[in-house]
């Protein structure tokens, strides 16, 4: 792979990662729940999911999902229900977001362990069939015929995962900067984030079984 081709992939990856989706929304949601530092665990879990999703795409899972309506339907419904569940939880939350002194979530909202945050990020990544279809469509455009496939898989996936982490860090930092406005409008924030999760889940249900 030439440096020009890799830089092009970086540009496409950054564009995709900075477009708000379930993983970005989860990072924003967790940043106000458990603080910016611990949000890194859910982002790392999401990045681990990227490696699994890209591996599935490389072995042809995207083709299976695009051809099999039943396989896509099962995965689609599971992913949509999980996003909607996250949305309903956030929508119904009546707790404040940040502590006025520390800028962190209240102590009673720190019950989730770091590994639970990582699993949550991993689950969001793995339950979105559109991700597999996306990687199935994206990766072939940058694969160099004749070059070792494993090396290219590791390079492309690691690049995309790093771009995802950068986007998460950006949004978490942005929320930290405007946290004063977020605190003053905690209920509105919960409704916006919860509603967006629900909307993403419903939009996933409307996704057709073929990649358009």
mmCIF file of C-alpha atoms in Angstrom, residues 17-145:
data_model
loop_
_atom_site.group_PDB
_atom_site.id
_atom_site.type_symbol
_atom_site.label_atom_id
_atom_site.label_comp_id
_atom_site.label_asym_id
_atom_site.label_seq_id
_atom_site.Cartn_x
_atom_site.Cartn_y
_atom_site.Cartn_z
ATOM 1 C CA UNK A 17 -15.739 8.410 12.477
ATOM 2 C CA UNK A 18 -16.563 12.073 13.046
ATOM 3 C CA UNK A 19 -20.074 11.534 11.697
ATOM 4 C CA UNK A 20 -22.101 10.995 14.900
ATOM 5 C CA UNK A 21 -23.309 7.417 15.258
ATOM 6 C CA UNK A 22 -24.036 4.950 18.084
ATOM 7 C CA UNK A 23 -20.402 4.707 19.246
ATOM 8 C CA UNK A 24 -19.900 8.486 19.323
ATOM 9 C CA UNK A 25 -23.220 8.959 21.076
ATOM 10 C CA UNK A 26 -22.252 6.330 23.665
ATOM 11 C CA UNK A 27 -18.979 8.145 24.326
ATOM 12 C CA UNK A 28 -20.866 11.406 24.861
ATOM 13 C CA UNK A 29 -23.407 9.718 27.117
ATOM 14 C CA UNK A 30 -20.767 7.964 29.211
ATOM 15 C CA UNK A 31 -18.654 11.097 29.505
ATOM 16 C CA UNK A 32 -21.406 12.748 31.507
ATOM 17 C CA UNK A 33 -22.160 9.574 33.450
ATOM 18 C CA UNK A 34 -18.730 8.442 34.585
ATOM 19 C CA UNK A 35 -16.386 11.232 33.543
ATOM 20 C CA UNK A 36 -14.099 11.752 30.582
ATOM 21 C CA UNK A 37 -11.286 9.468 31.807
ATOM 22 C CA UNK A 38 -13.431 6.382 32.375
ATOM 23 C CA UNK A 39 -15.201 6.904 29.048
ATOM 24 C CA UNK A 40 -11.953 5.652 27.513
ATOM 25 C CA UNK A 41 -12.926 2.115 28.549
ATOM 26 C CA UNK A 42 -16.143 2.136 26.505
ATOM 27 C CA UNK A 43 -14.240 3.672 23.579
ATOM 28 C CA UNK A 44 -11.603 0.945 23.808
ATOM 29 C CA UNK A 45 -14.377 -1.655 23.853
ATOM 30 C CA UNK A 46 -15.841 -0.046 20.765
ATOM 31 C CA UNK A 47 -12.427 -0.166 19.073
ATOM 32 C CA UNK A 48 -12.106 -3.861 19.923
ATOM 33 C CA UNK A 49 -15.467 -4.339 18.243
ATOM 34 C CA UNK A 50 -14.088 -2.636 15.133
ATOM 35 C CA UNK A 51 -11.428 -5.364 14.840
ATOM 36 C CA UNK A 52 -14.105 -8.072 15.115
ATOM 37 C CA UNK A 53 -16.408 -6.337 12.620
ATOM 38 C CA UNK A 54 -13.627 -5.795 10.092
ATOM 39 C CA UNK A 55 -12.535 -9.435 10.465
ATOM 40 C CA UNK A 56 -16.104 -10.566 9.771
ATOM 41 C CA UNK A 57 -16.167 -8.313 6.731
ATOM 42 C CA UNK A 58 -12.878 -9.751 5.477
ATOM 43 C CA UNK A 59 -14.115 -13.343 5.729
ATOM 44 C CA UNK A 60 -17.281 -12.551 3.826
ATOM 45 C CA UNK A 61 -19.856 -11.951 6.554
ATOM 46 C CA UNK A 62 -20.921 -8.811 4.740
ATOM 47 C CA UNK A 63 -21.794 -10.884 1.698
ATOM 48 C CA UNK A 64 -23.816 -13.270 3.850
ATOM 49 C CA UNK A 65 -25.757 -10.416 5.441
ATOM 50 C CA UNK A 66 -26.381 -8.719 2.113
ATOM 51 C CA UNK A 67 -27.702 -11.951 0.565
ATOM 52 C CA UNK A 68 -29.536 -13.485 3.522
ATOM 53 C CA UNK A 69 -32.569 -11.493 4.621
ATOM 54 C CA UNK A 70 -33.070 -13.703 7.696
ATOM 55 C CA UNK A 71 -29.482 -13.367 8.937
ATOM 56 C CA UNK A 72 -29.570 -9.622 8.487
ATOM 57 C CA UNK A 73 -32.992 -9.354 10.132
ATOM 58 C CA UNK A 74 -31.884 -11.147 13.312
ATOM 59 C CA UNK A 75 -28.780 -9.014 13.698
ATOM 60 C CA UNK A 76 -30.644 -5.841 12.771
ATOM 61 C CA UNK A 77 -33.404 -6.363 15.349
ATOM 62 C CA UNK A 78 -30.886 -7.215 18.101
ATOM 63 C CA UNK A 79 -28.861 -4.093 17.378
ATOM 64 C CA UNK A 80 -31.918 -1.859 17.111
ATOM 65 C CA UNK A 81 -33.408 -3.113 20.379
ATOM 66 C CA UNK A 82 -30.136 -2.479 22.209
ATOM 67 C CA UNK A 83 -29.909 1.097 20.907
ATOM 68 C CA UNK A 84 -33.559 1.759 21.766
ATOM 69 C CA UNK A 85 -33.021 0.340 25.262
ATOM 70 C CA UNK A 86 -30.061 2.690 25.784
ATOM 71 C CA UNK A 87 -32.203 5.552 24.522
ATOM 72 C CA UNK A 88 -35.121 4.821 26.827
ATOM 73 C CA UNK A 89 -32.763 4.596 29.819
ATOM 74 C CA UNK A 90 -31.244 7.982 29.021
ATOM 75 C CA UNK A 91 -34.619 9.573 28.188
ATOM 76 C CA UNK A 92 -36.117 8.490 31.515
ATOM 77 C CA UNK A 93 -33.075 9.495 33.560
ATOM 78 C CA UNK A 94 -33.888 12.240 36.070
ATOM 79 C CA UNK A 95 -30.441 12.460 37.638
ATOM 80 C CA UNK A 96 -28.186 15.446 37.271
ATOM 81 C CA UNK A 97 -25.233 14.995 34.980
ATOM 82 C CA UNK A 98 -22.153 16.613 36.431
ATOM 83 C CA UNK A 99 -21.123 17.417 39.945
ATOM 84 C CA UNK A 100 -20.794 21.196 40.114
ATOM 85 C CA UNK A 101 -17.447 20.947 41.921
ATOM 86 C CA UNK A 102 -15.610 18.155 40.139
ATOM 87 C CA UNK A 103 -17.291 18.046 36.752
ATOM 88 C CA UNK A 104 -17.858 14.339 37.221
ATOM 89 C CA UNK A 105 -20.892 12.134 37.520
ATOM 90 C CA UNK A 106 -22.454 11.731 41.004
ATOM 91 C CA UNK A 107 -20.975 8.928 43.112
ATOM 92 C CA UNK A 108 -24.057 6.755 42.891
ATOM 93 C CA UNK A 109 -23.607 6.622 39.108
ATOM 94 C CA UNK A 110 -20.092 5.179 39.396
ATOM 95 C CA UNK A 111 -21.369 1.686 40.087
ATOM 96 C CA UNK A 112 -20.486 0.449 36.606
ATOM 97 C CA UNK A 113 -17.096 -1.208 36.540
ATOM 98 C CA UNK A 114 -14.510 -0.408 33.903
ATOM 99 C CA UNK A 115 -14.995 -3.808 32.287
ATOM 100 C CA UNK A 116 -18.736 -3.149 32.065
ATOM 101 C CA UNK A 117 -18.072 0.078 30.201
ATOM 102 C CA UNK A 118 -15.774 -1.812 27.822
ATOM 103 C CA UNK A 119 -18.419 -4.489 27.231
ATOM 104 C CA UNK A 120 -21.002 -1.799 26.561
ATOM 105 C CA UNK A 121 -18.776 -0.234 23.898
ATOM 106 C CA UNK A 122 -18.068 -3.652 22.399
ATOM 107 C CA UNK A 123 -21.779 -4.487 22.298
ATOM 108 C CA UNK A 124 -22.653 -1.263 20.481
ATOM 109 C CA UNK A 125 -20.026 -2.081 17.844
ATOM 110 C CA UNK A 126 -21.026 -5.699 17.376
ATOM 111 C CA UNK A 127 -24.791 -5.196 17.169
ATOM 112 C CA UNK A 128 -24.751 -2.872 14.177
ATOM 113 C CA UNK A 129 -24.948 -4.905 10.944
ATOM 114 C CA UNK A 130 -24.472 -1.722 8.931
ATOM 115 C CA UNK A 131 -20.882 -1.671 10.203
ATOM 116 C CA UNK A 132 -20.146 -5.051 8.637
ATOM 117 C CA UNK A 133 -21.702 -3.940 5.359
ATOM 118 C CA UNK A 134 -19.737 -0.682 5.535
ATOM 119 C CA UNK A 135 -16.428 -2.467 5.995
ATOM 120 C CA UNK A 136 -17.349 -4.952 3.289
ATOM 121 C CA UNK A 137 -17.830 -2.062 0.864
ATOM 122 C CA UNK A 138 -14.914 0.073 2.090
ATOM 123 C CA UNK A 139 -12.041 -2.363 2.547
ATOM 124 C CA UNK A 140 -11.992 -3.836 -0.973
ATOM 125 C CA UNK A 141 -11.386 -0.341 -2.368
ATOM 126 C CA UNK A 142 -8.062 -0.142 -0.494
ATOM 127 C CA UNK A 143 -6.874 -3.752 -0.640
ATOM 128 C CA UNK A 144 -3.759 -4.195 -2.780
ATOM 129 C CA UNK A 145 -4.034 -7.440 -4.804
#
